[in-house]
XYZ file of C-alpha atoms in Angstrom:
560
model
C -15.990 -189.014 30.269
C -14.639 -192.274 31.747
C -16.194 -195.328 29.997
C -18.868 -197.097 32.078
C -17.205 -200.498 31.679
C -13.988 -199.100 33.253
C -15.966 -197.670 36.176
C -17.763 -200.996 36.726
C -14.477 -202.902 36.538
C -12.929 -200.599 39.161
C -15.940 -201.060 41.451
C -15.861 -204.816 40.975
C -12.119 -205.173 41.743
C -12.215 -202.865 44.803
C -13.781 -204.881 47.605
C -15.912 -202.320 49.458
C -15.232 -203.876 52.863
C -11.456 -203.818 52.300
C -11.486 -200.208 51.093
C -13.657 -198.893 53.916
C -11.632 -200.917 56.470
C -8.653 -198.706 55.568
C -10.559 -195.807 57.169
C -13.072 -197.405 59.558
C -12.740 -200.224 62.103
C -15.430 -202.675 60.921
C -16.909 -205.678 62.751
C -18.854 -208.479 61.062
C -22.526 -208.603 62.017
C -24.355 -211.398 60.197
C -23.760 -210.918 56.481
C -22.882 -207.214 56.914
C -20.190 -205.166 58.635
C -20.686 -202.405 61.196
C -18.615 -199.546 62.598
C -18.613 -195.941 63.809
C -19.568 -193.562 61.008
C -16.605 -191.498 59.746
C -18.912 -188.726 58.505
C -20.443 -187.642 61.814
C -19.753 -187.920 65.536
C -21.290 -190.947 67.224
C -20.560 -193.270 70.132
C -22.649 -196.288 69.096
C -22.100 -197.763 65.605
C -24.786 -197.010 63.024
C -22.592 -197.278 59.907
C -23.171 -200.501 57.911
C -21.378 -201.993 54.907
C -23.042 -204.631 52.732
C -20.548 -206.709 50.702
C -23.386 -208.408 48.792
C -24.951 -205.121 47.664
C -21.575 -203.286 47.504
C -22.943 -200.274 49.378
C -22.503 -198.505 52.714
C -25.199 -196.727 54.721
C -25.264 -194.790 57.978
C -28.567 -194.876 59.822
C -27.464 -191.882 61.870
C -26.590 -189.200 59.304
C -27.907 -190.834 56.130
C -24.557 -191.056 54.291
C -24.698 -193.844 51.726
C -23.367 -194.957 48.378
C -20.897 -197.248 46.643
C -17.135 -197.578 47.048
C -16.469 -194.613 44.730
C -18.807 -192.345 46.674
C -17.151 -193.389 49.942
C -13.638 -192.500 48.749
C -14.978 -189.262 47.261
C -16.525 -188.250 50.612
C -13.779 -189.450 52.948
C -10.955 -187.907 50.896
C -12.837 -184.723 49.922
C -12.033 -185.288 46.262
C -14.006 -185.236 43.024
C -15.767 -188.235 41.508
C -13.149 -188.607 38.786
C -10.318 -188.271 41.305
C -11.897 -191.031 43.412
C -12.113 -193.286 40.345
C -8.461 -192.599 39.536
C -7.403 -193.370 43.130
C -9.344 -196.642 43.191
C -8.078 -197.544 39.727
C -4.470 -197.135 40.889
C -5.275 -199.324 43.882
C -6.125 -202.300 41.638
C -3.773 -201.547 38.763
C -6.271 -200.051 36.308
C -5.139 -196.973 34.381
C -7.815 -194.313 34.005
C -7.515 -191.920 31.091
C -9.170 -188.583 31.744
C -10.928 -186.498 29.143
C -9.915 -182.902 28.468
C -12.808 -181.740 30.658
C -11.618 -183.879 33.590
C -8.076 -182.560 33.221
C -9.372 -178.959 33.195
C -11.262 -179.544 36.434
C -8.207 -181.099 38.056
C -6.096 -178.142 36.908
C -8.696 -175.719 38.294
C -8.512 -177.299 41.766
C -4.699 -177.271 41.677
C -4.621 -173.601 40.639
C -6.965 -172.461 43.423
C -5.201 -174.599 46.019
C -1.790 -173.173 45.141
C -3.056 -169.588 44.838
C -4.681 -169.919 48.259
C -1.355 -171.087 49.707
C 0.340 -168.022 48.183
C -2.235 -165.721 49.823
C -1.705 -167.445 53.181
C 2.075 -167.024 52.859
C 1.705 -163.291 52.140
C -0.511 -162.844 55.216
C 2.194 -164.482 57.334
C 4.590 -161.760 56.201
C 2.095 -158.902 56.737
C 1.951 -158.109 60.494
C -0.240 -155.046 59.899
C -2.930 -157.226 58.274
C -2.651 -159.814 61.044
C -3.175 -156.948 63.507
C -6.245 -155.854 61.545
C -7.728 -159.347 61.908
C -6.875 -159.412 65.607
C -8.654 -156.085 66.089
C -11.695 -157.753 64.540
C -11.441 -160.347 67.305
C -9.619 -163.210 65.571
C -6.757 -164.825 67.466
C -3.798 -166.535 65.779
C -5.372 -169.991 66.065
C -8.520 -168.768 64.311
C -6.563 -166.961 61.598
C -4.874 -170.278 60.839
C -8.012 -172.407 61.315
C -10.108 -170.372 58.881
C -7.193 -170.139 56.443
C -7.246 -166.394 55.899
C -4.821 -164.938 53.376
C -3.917 -161.569 51.957
C -3.428 -160.297 48.413
C -0.766 -157.546 48.316
C -1.106 -154.289 46.392
C -0.560 -154.700 42.644
C -0.622 -158.459 43.120
C 0.385 -160.708 40.241
C 0.013 -163.896 42.285
C -2.636 -165.485 40.004
C -0.357 -165.008 37.015
C 2.609 -166.423 38.973
C 0.679 -169.601 39.850
C -0.704 -169.887 36.310
C 2.811 -169.717 34.869
C 3.988 -172.395 37.299
C 1.147 -174.717 36.227
C 1.535 -173.803 32.536
C -1.996 -172.370 32.363
C -2.640 -170.248 29.293
C -3.928 -166.685 29.497
C -7.248 -167.789 27.947
C -7.649 -170.593 30.483
C -6.717 -168.261 33.355
C -9.563 -165.945 32.317
C -11.948 -168.916 32.420
C -10.654 -169.607 35.932
C -11.711 -166.093 36.961
C -8.522 -164.037 36.576
C -7.625 -161.771 33.673
C -5.064 -159.016 34.115
C -3.653 -158.560 37.590
C -5.496 -159.625 40.725
C -8.978 -158.221 41.541
C -8.351 -159.049 45.214
C -5.290 -156.793 45.558
C -5.214 -155.109 48.969
C -7.849 -157.420 50.427
C -8.005 -160.025 53.170
C -8.713 -163.347 51.460
C -11.424 -165.721 52.674
C -11.400 -169.130 50.935
C -14.719 -170.282 49.500
C -14.928 -174.071 49.329
C -17.212 -176.549 47.599
C -19.226 -179.159 49.490
C -16.159 -181.403 49.702
C -13.815 -178.798 51.157
C -11.906 -177.854 47.992
C -11.148 -174.169 47.397
C -13.087 -173.054 44.306
C -13.275 -169.266 44.783
C -12.330 -166.414 47.090
C -13.987 -163.653 49.021
C -12.024 -160.467 49.560
C -12.569 -157.950 52.376
C -11.015 -154.517 51.845
C -8.777 -153.389 54.701
C -10.060 -150.038 55.950
C -12.362 -147.962 53.748
C -13.026 -148.871 50.145
C -15.690 -149.861 47.663
C -16.886 -152.510 47.409
C -16.279 -153.598 50.982
C -16.633 -157.256 49.990
C -15.785 -158.857 46.652
C -16.488 -162.417 45.506
C -14.843 -164.326 42.695
C -16.765 -164.139 39.453
C -18.710 -167.231 38.396
C -16.435 -169.798 36.783
C -16.346 -173.375 35.553
C -16.494 -174.731 39.129
C -17.991 -171.830 41.075
C -21.549 -170.506 40.913
C -22.756 -168.081 43.580
C -26.291 -169.374 43.109
C -25.318 -172.914 44.105
C -22.577 -172.329 46.712
C -23.139 -171.925 50.443
C -20.168 -170.629 52.426
C -19.020 -173.071 55.185
C -21.401 -175.866 54.087
C -18.449 -178.237 53.752
C -17.693 -178.041 57.484
C -21.260 -177.381 58.690
C -23.243 -180.110 56.917
C -22.629 -182.933 59.389
C -23.473 -180.671 62.341
C -26.653 -179.605 60.531
C -27.686 -183.242 60.123
C -26.752 -184.008 63.722
C -28.882 -181.320 65.383
C -31.434 -181.024 62.574
C -31.420 -177.319 61.812
C -29.348 -174.829 59.838
C -28.549 -171.175 60.489
C -28.411 -169.154 57.270
C -26.434 -165.894 57.367
C -25.792 -163.042 54.978
C -21.986 -162.852 54.965
C -18.746 -164.707 55.636
C -17.978 -163.084 58.971
C -21.513 -163.717 60.258
C -21.237 -167.451 59.539
C -17.723 -167.480 60.999
C -19.011 -165.744 64.154
C -21.348 -168.673 64.832
C -18.579 -171.213 64.187
C -16.234 -169.326 66.497
C -18.954 -169.462 69.161
C -19.110 -173.259 68.831
C -22.381 -173.113 66.875
C -21.128 -174.980 63.831
C -24.327 -175.474 61.845
C -24.165 -172.028 60.198
C -23.725 -171.230 56.500
C -23.907 -168.042 54.421
C -25.185 -167.071 51.007
C -22.810 -165.177 48.723
C -24.718 -162.026 47.859
C -27.691 -163.834 46.328
C -31.135 -164.848 47.500
C -31.669 -168.526 48.254
C -32.021 -170.503 45.033
C -33.403 -173.927 44.118
C -29.843 -175.223 44.111
C -29.202 -173.941 47.656
C -32.483 -175.443 48.804
C -31.711 -178.824 47.261
C -28.471 -178.967 49.238
C -30.126 -177.884 52.483
C -32.964 -180.384 52.132
C -30.458 -183.218 52.202
C -29.442 -182.040 55.684
C -32.577 -180.653 57.383
C -36.019 -179.061 56.979
C -35.496 -176.588 59.822
C -34.025 -173.120 59.262
C -33.054 -170.130 61.393
C -32.543 -167.033 59.253
C -29.825 -164.809 60.720
C -29.589 -161.921 58.256
C -28.659 -158.333 59.109
C -31.226 -156.291 61.016
C -30.940 -153.306 58.631
C -33.533 -152.617 55.900
C -31.659 -154.615 53.233
C -31.302 -157.578 55.608
C -34.996 -157.449 56.513
C -36.002 -157.439 52.831
C -33.739 -160.421 52.204
C -35.233 -162.220 55.209
C -38.786 -161.663 53.964
C -37.859 -162.894 50.498
C -36.187 -165.999 51.896
C -39.063 -166.771 54.272
C -41.407 -166.932 51.291
C -39.007 -169.115 49.310
C -38.339 -171.524 52.181
C -41.967 -171.895 53.233
C -42.931 -172.702 49.655
C -40.441 -175.593 49.874
C -41.951 -176.922 53.137
C -39.178 -175.730 55.476
C -39.887 -174.738 59.077
C -38.535 -171.196 59.424
C -37.781 -168.910 62.363
C -35.808 -165.657 62.443
C -32.953 -164.876 64.854
C -33.494 -161.748 66.922
C -30.441 -159.451 66.815
C -31.562 -156.888 69.371
C -27.988 -156.241 70.569
C -26.336 -155.599 67.211
C -26.975 -155.363 63.492
C -25.606 -158.817 62.655
C -24.007 -161.964 64.065
C -20.449 -160.663 63.636
C -21.140 -157.524 65.671
C -23.056 -159.405 68.368
C -20.262 -161.962 68.768
C -17.597 -159.230 68.888
C -19.476 -157.361 71.650
C -21.127 -160.152 73.633
C -19.401 -163.401 72.681
C -21.107 -166.800 72.469
C -23.844 -165.837 74.926
C -24.927 -162.968 72.676
C -25.440 -165.327 69.734
C -27.171 -167.970 71.856
C -29.519 -165.271 73.116
C -30.277 -164.170 69.531
C -31.140 -167.769 68.632
C -33.129 -168.423 71.817
C -35.225 -165.298 71.136
C -35.926 -166.265 67.522
C -39.362 -165.311 66.208
C -41.560 -167.615 64.175
C -41.745 -166.467 60.567
C -45.389 -165.394 60.802
C -44.746 -163.226 63.877
C -41.631 -161.714 62.282
C -43.552 -160.767 59.124
C -46.337 -159.035 61.051
C -43.937 -157.209 63.384
C -41.700 -155.992 60.562
C -44.512 -154.753 58.333
C -46.282 -153.066 61.249
C -43.343 -150.664 61.618
C -44.020 -149.195 58.182
C -47.485 -147.838 58.990
C -49.259 -145.535 61.415
C -51.589 -148.061 63.054
C -53.400 -145.300 64.940
C -54.738 -144.102 61.576
C -57.534 -146.066 59.786
C -55.846 -145.532 56.416
C -52.589 -146.860 57.833
C -54.392 -149.924 59.183
C -56.082 -150.595 55.824
C -52.778 -150.382 53.930
C -51.110 -152.571 56.557
C -53.754 -155.273 56.140
C -53.628 -155.085 52.324
C -49.874 -155.658 52.415
C -50.366 -158.595 54.768
C -52.943 -160.241 52.500
C -50.345 -161.992 50.362
C -48.747 -163.353 53.539
C -52.079 -164.826 54.579
C -51.797 -166.927 51.407
C -48.251 -167.918 52.349
C -49.240 -169.112 55.832
C -52.713 -170.492 55.169
C -51.530 -174.067 54.598
C -50.075 -174.247 58.098
C -53.064 -173.879 60.469
C -50.907 -173.131 63.526
C -48.872 -170.454 61.724
C -51.996 -168.861 60.272
C -53.653 -168.778 63.688
C -50.551 -167.101 65.184
C -50.562 -164.685 62.242
C -54.149 -163.589 62.977
C -53.549 -163.393 66.723
C -50.501 -161.151 66.349
C -52.314 -158.761 63.997
C -55.279 -158.657 66.377
C -52.951 -157.874 69.291
C -51.287 -154.992 67.414
C -54.651 -153.522 66.395
C -56.340 -154.114 69.777
C -58.903 -156.246 68.017
C -60.192 -159.820 68.064
C -58.825 -162.669 65.950
C -62.205 -163.409 64.355
C -62.629 -159.753 63.412
C -59.248 -159.766 61.660
C -60.089 -162.996 59.800
C -63.324 -161.401 58.645
C -61.544 -158.279 57.426
C -59.110 -160.363 55.356
C -62.015 -162.005 53.548
C -62.848 -158.586 52.025
C -59.277 -157.510 51.217
C -57.471 -157.874 47.903
C -53.714 -158.046 48.323
C -51.589 -155.176 47.010
C -49.650 -155.550 43.783
C -46.804 -157.338 45.553
C -48.631 -160.648 45.563
C -46.685 -163.832 46.194
C -45.376 -165.062 42.887
C -44.161 -168.312 44.389
C -47.479 -169.293 45.901
C -49.915 -168.472 43.082
C -49.479 -171.783 41.283
C -49.292 -173.729 44.523
C -52.533 -172.253 45.850
C -54.409 -173.473 42.770
C -52.749 -176.853 43.021
C -53.622 -177.270 46.688
C -57.295 -176.433 46.136
C -57.551 -180.029 44.987
C -58.728 -182.051 47.986
C -55.756 -184.273 48.743
C -56.322 -186.583 51.729
C -54.111 -186.138 54.784
C -53.497 -188.540 57.656
C -56.374 -186.871 59.527
C -58.745 -187.704 56.652
C -57.611 -191.330 56.564
C -58.077 -191.666 60.330
C -61.672 -190.449 60.091
C -62.284 -192.732 57.073
C -60.860 -195.794 58.850
C -62.770 -194.947 62.042
C -66.115 -195.266 60.261
C -65.278 -197.939 57.668
C -62.656 -200.190 59.258
C -63.291 -200.203 63.032
C -61.087 -203.274 63.629
C -58.155 -201.702 61.797
C -58.701 -198.440 63.673
C -58.128 -200.273 66.980
C -54.592 -201.093 65.831
C -53.710 -197.392 65.530
C -52.062 -195.971 68.632
C -52.159 -192.178 68.767
C -53.148 -189.234 70.914
C -55.531 -186.620 69.428
C -53.152 -183.798 70.408
C -50.782 -184.729 67.535
C -53.528 -184.099 64.958
C -54.368 -180.844 63.191
C -57.566 -178.810 62.831
C -60.987 -180.286 63.440
C -59.605 -183.842 63.434
C -58.119 -183.154 66.860
C -61.498 -181.993 68.161
C -63.272 -184.966 66.589
C -60.993 -187.612 68.091
C -61.010 -185.972 71.505
C -64.715 -186.856 71.424
C -64.685 -190.068 69.410
C -61.389 -191.944 69.839
C -62.556 -194.316 72.551
C -66.294 -194.174 71.780
C -68.567 -195.526 69.061
C -69.789 -192.293 67.510
C -72.181 -192.202 64.579
C -72.699 -189.364 62.107
C -76.154 -188.697 63.566
C -74.647 -187.888 66.966
C -72.396 -185.139 65.622
C -73.074 -181.420 65.459
C -73.835 -179.958 62.033
C -70.358 -178.405 61.818
C -68.574 -181.614 62.866
C -70.811 -183.692 60.613
C -69.793 -181.535 57.633
C -66.141 -182.027 58.522
C -66.501 -185.811 58.671
C -68.368 -185.978 55.351
C -65.663 -183.868 53.711
C -63.017 -186.320 54.973
C -64.970 -189.332 53.705
C -65.478 -187.765 50.256
C -61.720 -187.352 49.747
C -60.989 -191.087 49.865
C -62.234 -193.709 47.440
C -59.620 -196.446 47.819
C -59.403 -199.737 49.685
C -57.370 -199.372 52.875
C -54.743 -202.121 52.741
C -51.667 -202.926 54.837
C -49.508 -200.511 52.838
C -51.852 -197.566 53.485
C -52.101 -198.522 57.145
C -48.319 -198.778 57.459
C -47.863 -195.284 55.996
C -50.390 -193.866 58.452
C -48.651 -195.568 61.376
C -45.290 -194.138 60.288
C -46.735 -190.625 60.022
C -48.247 -190.936 63.493
C -44.887 -192.138 64.853
C -43.143 -189.138 63.297
C -45.717 -186.742 64.757
C -45.227 -188.234 68.239
C -41.471 -187.797 67.898
C -41.863 -184.214 66.636
C -44.107 -183.410 69.591
C -41.523 -184.778 71.993
C -38.736 -182.843 70.212
C -40.774 -179.642 70.611
C -41.195 -180.394 74.326
C -37.445 -180.956 74.707
C -36.723 -177.709 72.846
C -38.830 -175.852 75.402
C -36.970 -177.565 78.257
C -33.612 -176.648 76.659
C -34.658 -172.977 76.489
C -35.474 -173.025 80.216
C -32.468 -175.095 81.292
C -29.771 -173.314 83.305
C -27.604 -176.386 83.948
C -24.986 -177.386 81.351
C -25.297 -181.073 82.332
C -29.071 -180.998 82.023
C -28.812 -179.187 78.668
C -26.396 -181.854 77.357
C -28.720 -184.666 78.469
C -31.626 -182.971 76.721
C -29.568 -182.388 73.550
C -28.557 -186.078 73.485
C -32.190 -187.098 73.909
C -33.133 -184.750 71.065
C -30.449 -186.210 68.804
C -31.743 -189.734 69.467
C -35.278 -188.675 68.570
C -34.042 -187.000 65.370
C -32.258 -190.243 64.437
C -35.452 -192.234 65.033
C -37.407 -189.789 62.888
C -34.821 -189.966 60.083
C -34.887 -193.773 60.138
C -38.691 -193.784 59.838
C -38.524 -191.279 56.967
C -35.887 -193.327 55.156
C -37.883 -196.550 55.570
C -40.778 -194.794 53.807
C -38.757 -194.032 50.660
């Protein structure tokens, strides 16, 4: 590793304002500098550089860090490469360890091998024709950097020899004898900074397997890599949702349609590592997996995983084709937009999918259906709106009433496929942790003067709190005036809190109320966008949505 004192010396000698000014036009504002963020599209400057703190921060997309992080991001290079570049800038020699040199060699090998594959494709008109038949034009073939590995390819060995890579090291890089991608179209798989770290191979014509990924290596892990994240991440932050697909060509279909916030998993279920990366960009997900049985199973599995991590999840509706690639090929951009516009909430999707497996005209079929849904009740029960929709949809399918369905669930034990993710969380959440609603009720009765400083509408609250404040917000209501049911609710709220409400607590409540107002307005705009038929109106609404998302992100960041 590079010694810490060398890193600090490099940071000290590289004036952050001077370095960033080589990439961004900065203007002095007070003691700081401001400019247009280089990491996302914007028209008004929200990117700030602090020479006193030696950091940069964008209030639009959240990018931040020191001078090393900036060079790393702007140049799409590794941390050690950024240190070396900055060291050269101020005349400091950086000696790399053997591990650093291996990583650098790895990137060089994959970059050069990728260039070889691209060159072969340029000399293979039959493969270019194959891609064109799949709908790709020449610009797209170049843009997405497709390549081709010829039959009996020895290209990895050729590049290894050129770079003086030993046979043992080449095996660690993912290539032993020959080339496992021989006879396949090559799709580059890149890391979060846009460096090629692996390949996907699609067989031309018939063959097994149809798709082949690089094996896990020093720099590539399927369980932590999301295809196209390098080019999608800023769009995801900008519009505050991500589309997750099952394969390369599905993600590419969305990008080709101008919907550039799509990524794909690489043959694995979503992992903690994937989720960590996504959480830095958004909490909103559209799952766009195949509509066949395997795709549906994967969707169900990922819904459970994502909900357990507090994501908002809906599922794209591919009624016109089995996947995004097919829909785009047949119906173009409009087909994909329609699939997104007709997305189902996760709770509705779960009920609809599972209902197809049973004969709901038969009492035994209904009982089995409800038993299999019991674990999903646990998944949705911590989101009152989702749970209510869940009950309503089941009731509609069974020609019953919501309250009857709720009652039936109270007597059902879930089948053996219980949620493994939620078991621990259910126990944990049985502890009565106060929410904003509880604090509002507590302050209403104990701090009436402070309560008057809180500006909110009851319709942004959840559960019984909404009902209570519709009655009580502008009135002096005592416990004695409440119904037995409402009185029990209020007492439960009061019992959860045993702290003094100070300015810090009040500030947190105000911020949460602000966020809820913004989220309500975003939801309203989303409905208007769905109904909009005018491109100009849709653009105005999208800009308004982006501004609200920025406001929400700024409030969230100020809370950390």
